[in-house]
CSV table of C-alpha atoms in Angstrom, one decimal:
chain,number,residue,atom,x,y,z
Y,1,UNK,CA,0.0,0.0,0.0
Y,2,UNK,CA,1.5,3.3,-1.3
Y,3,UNK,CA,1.4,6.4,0.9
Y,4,UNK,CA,-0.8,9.4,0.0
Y,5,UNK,CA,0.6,12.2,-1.5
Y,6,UNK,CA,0.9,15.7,-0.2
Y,7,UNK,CA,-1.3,17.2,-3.1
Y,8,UNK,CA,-4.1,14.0,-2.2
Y,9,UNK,CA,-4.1,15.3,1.5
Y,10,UNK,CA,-4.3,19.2,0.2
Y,11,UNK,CA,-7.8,18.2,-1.5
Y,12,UNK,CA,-8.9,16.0,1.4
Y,13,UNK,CA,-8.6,19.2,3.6
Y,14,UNK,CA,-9.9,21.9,0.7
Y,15,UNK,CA,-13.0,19.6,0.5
Y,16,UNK,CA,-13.3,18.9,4.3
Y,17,UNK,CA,-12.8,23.3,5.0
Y,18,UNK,CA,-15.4,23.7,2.1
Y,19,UNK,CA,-18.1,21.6,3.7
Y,20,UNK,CA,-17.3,23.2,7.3
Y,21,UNK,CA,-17.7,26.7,5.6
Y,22,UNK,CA,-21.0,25.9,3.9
Y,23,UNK,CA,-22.5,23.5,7.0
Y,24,UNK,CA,-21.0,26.3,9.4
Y,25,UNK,CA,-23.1,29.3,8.6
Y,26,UNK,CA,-26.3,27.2,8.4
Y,27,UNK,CA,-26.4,25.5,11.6
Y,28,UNK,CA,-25.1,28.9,13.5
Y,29,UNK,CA,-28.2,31.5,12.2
Y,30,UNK,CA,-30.8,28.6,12.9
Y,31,UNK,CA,-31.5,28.9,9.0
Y,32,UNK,CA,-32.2,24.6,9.0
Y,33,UNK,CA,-35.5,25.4,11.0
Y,34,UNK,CA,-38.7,26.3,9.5
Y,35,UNK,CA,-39.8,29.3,9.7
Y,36,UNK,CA,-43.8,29.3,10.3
Y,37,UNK,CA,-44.9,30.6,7.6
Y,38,UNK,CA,-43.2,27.2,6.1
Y,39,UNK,CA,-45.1,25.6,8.3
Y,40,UNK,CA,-48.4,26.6,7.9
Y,41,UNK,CA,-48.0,25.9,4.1
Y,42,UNK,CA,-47.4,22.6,5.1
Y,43,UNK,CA,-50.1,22.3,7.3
Y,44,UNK,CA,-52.7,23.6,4.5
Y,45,UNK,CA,-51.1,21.1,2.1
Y,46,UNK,CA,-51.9,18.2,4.8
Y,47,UNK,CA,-55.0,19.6,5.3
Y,48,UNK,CA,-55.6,19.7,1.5
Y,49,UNK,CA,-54.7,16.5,1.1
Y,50,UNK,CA,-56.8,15.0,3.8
Y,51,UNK,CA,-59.7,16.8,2.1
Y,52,UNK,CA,-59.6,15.0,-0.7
Y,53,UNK,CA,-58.4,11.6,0.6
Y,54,UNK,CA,-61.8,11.9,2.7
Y,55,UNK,CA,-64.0,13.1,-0.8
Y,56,UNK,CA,-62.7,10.0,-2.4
Y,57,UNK,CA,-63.8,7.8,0.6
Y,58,UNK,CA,-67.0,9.1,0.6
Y,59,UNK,CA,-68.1,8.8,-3.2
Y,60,UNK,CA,-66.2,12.5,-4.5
Y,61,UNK,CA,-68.1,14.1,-1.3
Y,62,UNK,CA,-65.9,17.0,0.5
Y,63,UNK,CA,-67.2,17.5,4.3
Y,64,UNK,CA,-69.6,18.8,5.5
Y,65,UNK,CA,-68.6,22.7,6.6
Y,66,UNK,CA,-69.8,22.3,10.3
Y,67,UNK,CA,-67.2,19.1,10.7
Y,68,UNK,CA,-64.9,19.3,8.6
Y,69,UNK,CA,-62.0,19.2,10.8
Y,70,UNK,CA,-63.2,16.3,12.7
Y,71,UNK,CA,-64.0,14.4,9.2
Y,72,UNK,CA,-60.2,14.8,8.2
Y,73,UNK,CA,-59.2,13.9,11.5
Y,74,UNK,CA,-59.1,10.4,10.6
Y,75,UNK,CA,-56.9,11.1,7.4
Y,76,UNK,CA,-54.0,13.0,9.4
Y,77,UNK,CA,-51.1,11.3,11.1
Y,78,UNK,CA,-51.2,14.6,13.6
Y,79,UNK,CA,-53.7,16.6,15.0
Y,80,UNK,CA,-51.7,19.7,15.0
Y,81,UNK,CA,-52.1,20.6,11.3
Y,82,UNK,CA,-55.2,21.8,12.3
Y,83,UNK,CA,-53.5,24.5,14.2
Y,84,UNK,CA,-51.7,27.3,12.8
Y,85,UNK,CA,-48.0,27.7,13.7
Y,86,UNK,CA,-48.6,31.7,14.7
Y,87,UNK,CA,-51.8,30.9,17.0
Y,88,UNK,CA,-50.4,30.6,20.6
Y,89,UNK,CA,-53.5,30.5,22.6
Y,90,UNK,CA,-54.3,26.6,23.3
Y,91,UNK,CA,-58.2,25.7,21.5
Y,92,UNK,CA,-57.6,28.4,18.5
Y,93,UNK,CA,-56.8,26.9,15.2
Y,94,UNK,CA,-56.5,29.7,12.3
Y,95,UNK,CA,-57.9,27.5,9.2
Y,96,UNK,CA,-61.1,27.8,8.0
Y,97,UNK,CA,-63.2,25.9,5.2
Y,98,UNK,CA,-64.7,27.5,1.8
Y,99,UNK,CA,-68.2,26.8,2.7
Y,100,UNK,CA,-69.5,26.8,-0.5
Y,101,UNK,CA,-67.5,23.5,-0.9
Y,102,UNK,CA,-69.7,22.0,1.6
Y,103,UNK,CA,-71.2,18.1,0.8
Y,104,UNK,CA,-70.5,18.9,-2.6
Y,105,UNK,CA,-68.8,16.2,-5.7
Y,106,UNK,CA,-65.7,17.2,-6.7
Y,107,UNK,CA,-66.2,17.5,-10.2
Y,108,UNK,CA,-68.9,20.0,-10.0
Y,109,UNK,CA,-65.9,22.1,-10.3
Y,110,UNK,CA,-64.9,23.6,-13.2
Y,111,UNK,CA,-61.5,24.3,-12.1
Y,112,UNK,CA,-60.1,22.4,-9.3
Y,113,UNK,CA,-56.6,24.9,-9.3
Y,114,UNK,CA,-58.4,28.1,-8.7
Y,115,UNK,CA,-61.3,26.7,-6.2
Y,116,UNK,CA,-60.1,27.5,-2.5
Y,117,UNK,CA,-60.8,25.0,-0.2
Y,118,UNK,CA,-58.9,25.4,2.8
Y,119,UNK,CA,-57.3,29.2,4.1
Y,120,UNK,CA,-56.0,31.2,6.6
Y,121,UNK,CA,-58.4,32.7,8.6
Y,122,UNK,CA,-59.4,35.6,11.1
Y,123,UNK,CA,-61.9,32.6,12.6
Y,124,UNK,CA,-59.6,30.9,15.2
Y,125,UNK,CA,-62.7,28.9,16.1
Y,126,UNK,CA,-62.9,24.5,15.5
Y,127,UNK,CA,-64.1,23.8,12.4
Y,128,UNK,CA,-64.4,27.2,11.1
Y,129,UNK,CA,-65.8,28.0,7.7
Y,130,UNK,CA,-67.3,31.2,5.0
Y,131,UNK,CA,-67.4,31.1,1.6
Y,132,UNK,CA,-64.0,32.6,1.6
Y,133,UNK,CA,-64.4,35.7,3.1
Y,134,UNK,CA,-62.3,35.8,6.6
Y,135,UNK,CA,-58.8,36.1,5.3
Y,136,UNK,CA,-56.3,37.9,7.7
Y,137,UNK,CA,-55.1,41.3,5.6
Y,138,UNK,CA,-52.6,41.9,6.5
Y,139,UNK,CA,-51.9,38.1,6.5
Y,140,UNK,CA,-49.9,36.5,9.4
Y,141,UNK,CA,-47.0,35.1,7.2
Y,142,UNK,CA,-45.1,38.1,6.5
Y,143,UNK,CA,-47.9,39.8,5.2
Y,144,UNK,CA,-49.3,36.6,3.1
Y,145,UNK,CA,-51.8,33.9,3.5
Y,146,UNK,CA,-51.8,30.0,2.6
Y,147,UNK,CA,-54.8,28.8,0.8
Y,148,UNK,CA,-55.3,25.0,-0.3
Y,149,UNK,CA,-56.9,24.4,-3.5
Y,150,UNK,CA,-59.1,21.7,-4.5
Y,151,UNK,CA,-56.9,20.2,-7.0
Y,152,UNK,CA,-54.7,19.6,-3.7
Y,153,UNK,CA,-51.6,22.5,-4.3
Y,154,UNK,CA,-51.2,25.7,-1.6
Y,155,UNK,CA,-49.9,28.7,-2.2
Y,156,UNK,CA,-49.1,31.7,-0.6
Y,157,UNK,CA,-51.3,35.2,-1.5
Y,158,UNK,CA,-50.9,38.5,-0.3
Y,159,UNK,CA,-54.2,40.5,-0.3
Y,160,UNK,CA,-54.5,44.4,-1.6
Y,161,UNK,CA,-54.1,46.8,1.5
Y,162,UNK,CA,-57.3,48.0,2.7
Y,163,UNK,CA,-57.7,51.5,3.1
């Protein structure tokens, strides 16, 4: 077995100083953790999801608006979706259902990417849900609002400043 050269151990250490440098910085500002806005897209994609996981179940039939939350329930590993990650007071949840969805087929839907299902909202309340009128403006993500769409993608919106 021949020994390494010099130049072999100079790229060993570049490589090993390059990682440090990039793995370094990370780790130090805390930028590896979610920030939750993050989160709350995620949870409105879970919630999304369980949406229509429960409509295909239940012959293309989204939940009923008074329940929905505890008709998804089954369809989520976690029960903290249904919580939004700025609401600190325990029993408030932040996500509310487009009402006009309610007990309704799927594809009576014309567009399943621009229907709203699933949204921020200024209705903390269990279960909450309006035909998508209780957005937060400004919204609590850095001014912008998660919404889950029926074709199951979420996106974040900003609102025009009221007056």
């Amino acid at each position: 077995m021949r020994k390494p050269l010099l130049w072999e151990w100079l790229v060993c250490l570049g490589i090993v100083f390059c990682l440090v440098g990039v793995f370094v910085p990370i780790t130090a500002c805390g930028c590896s953790e979610a920030s939750p806005g993050t989160h709350c897209l995620s949870n409105s994609k879970q919630i999304a999801l369980s949406l229509i996981i429960y409509a295909a179940d239940y012959d293309e039939r989204l939940p009923d608006r008074d329940a929905w939350m505890d008709l998804a329930t089954p369809y989520t590993k976690n029960q903290e979706i249904f919580v939004d990650p700025e609401i600190r007071v325990k029993g408030q949840h932040g996500y509310a259902f487009d009402s006009r969805l309610s007990r309704k087929k799927t594809d009576q839907f014309q567009s399943p990417a621009t229907q709203s299902m699933i949204y921020d909202s200024i209705n903390l309340a269990r279960n909450a849900s309006d035909p998508f009128a209780s957005l937060p403006n400004p919204g609590r993500h850095k001014g912008r609002n998660s919404i889950g769409y029926l074709d199951g993608h979420v996106k974040r919106v900003a609102l025009p400043k009221t007056p």
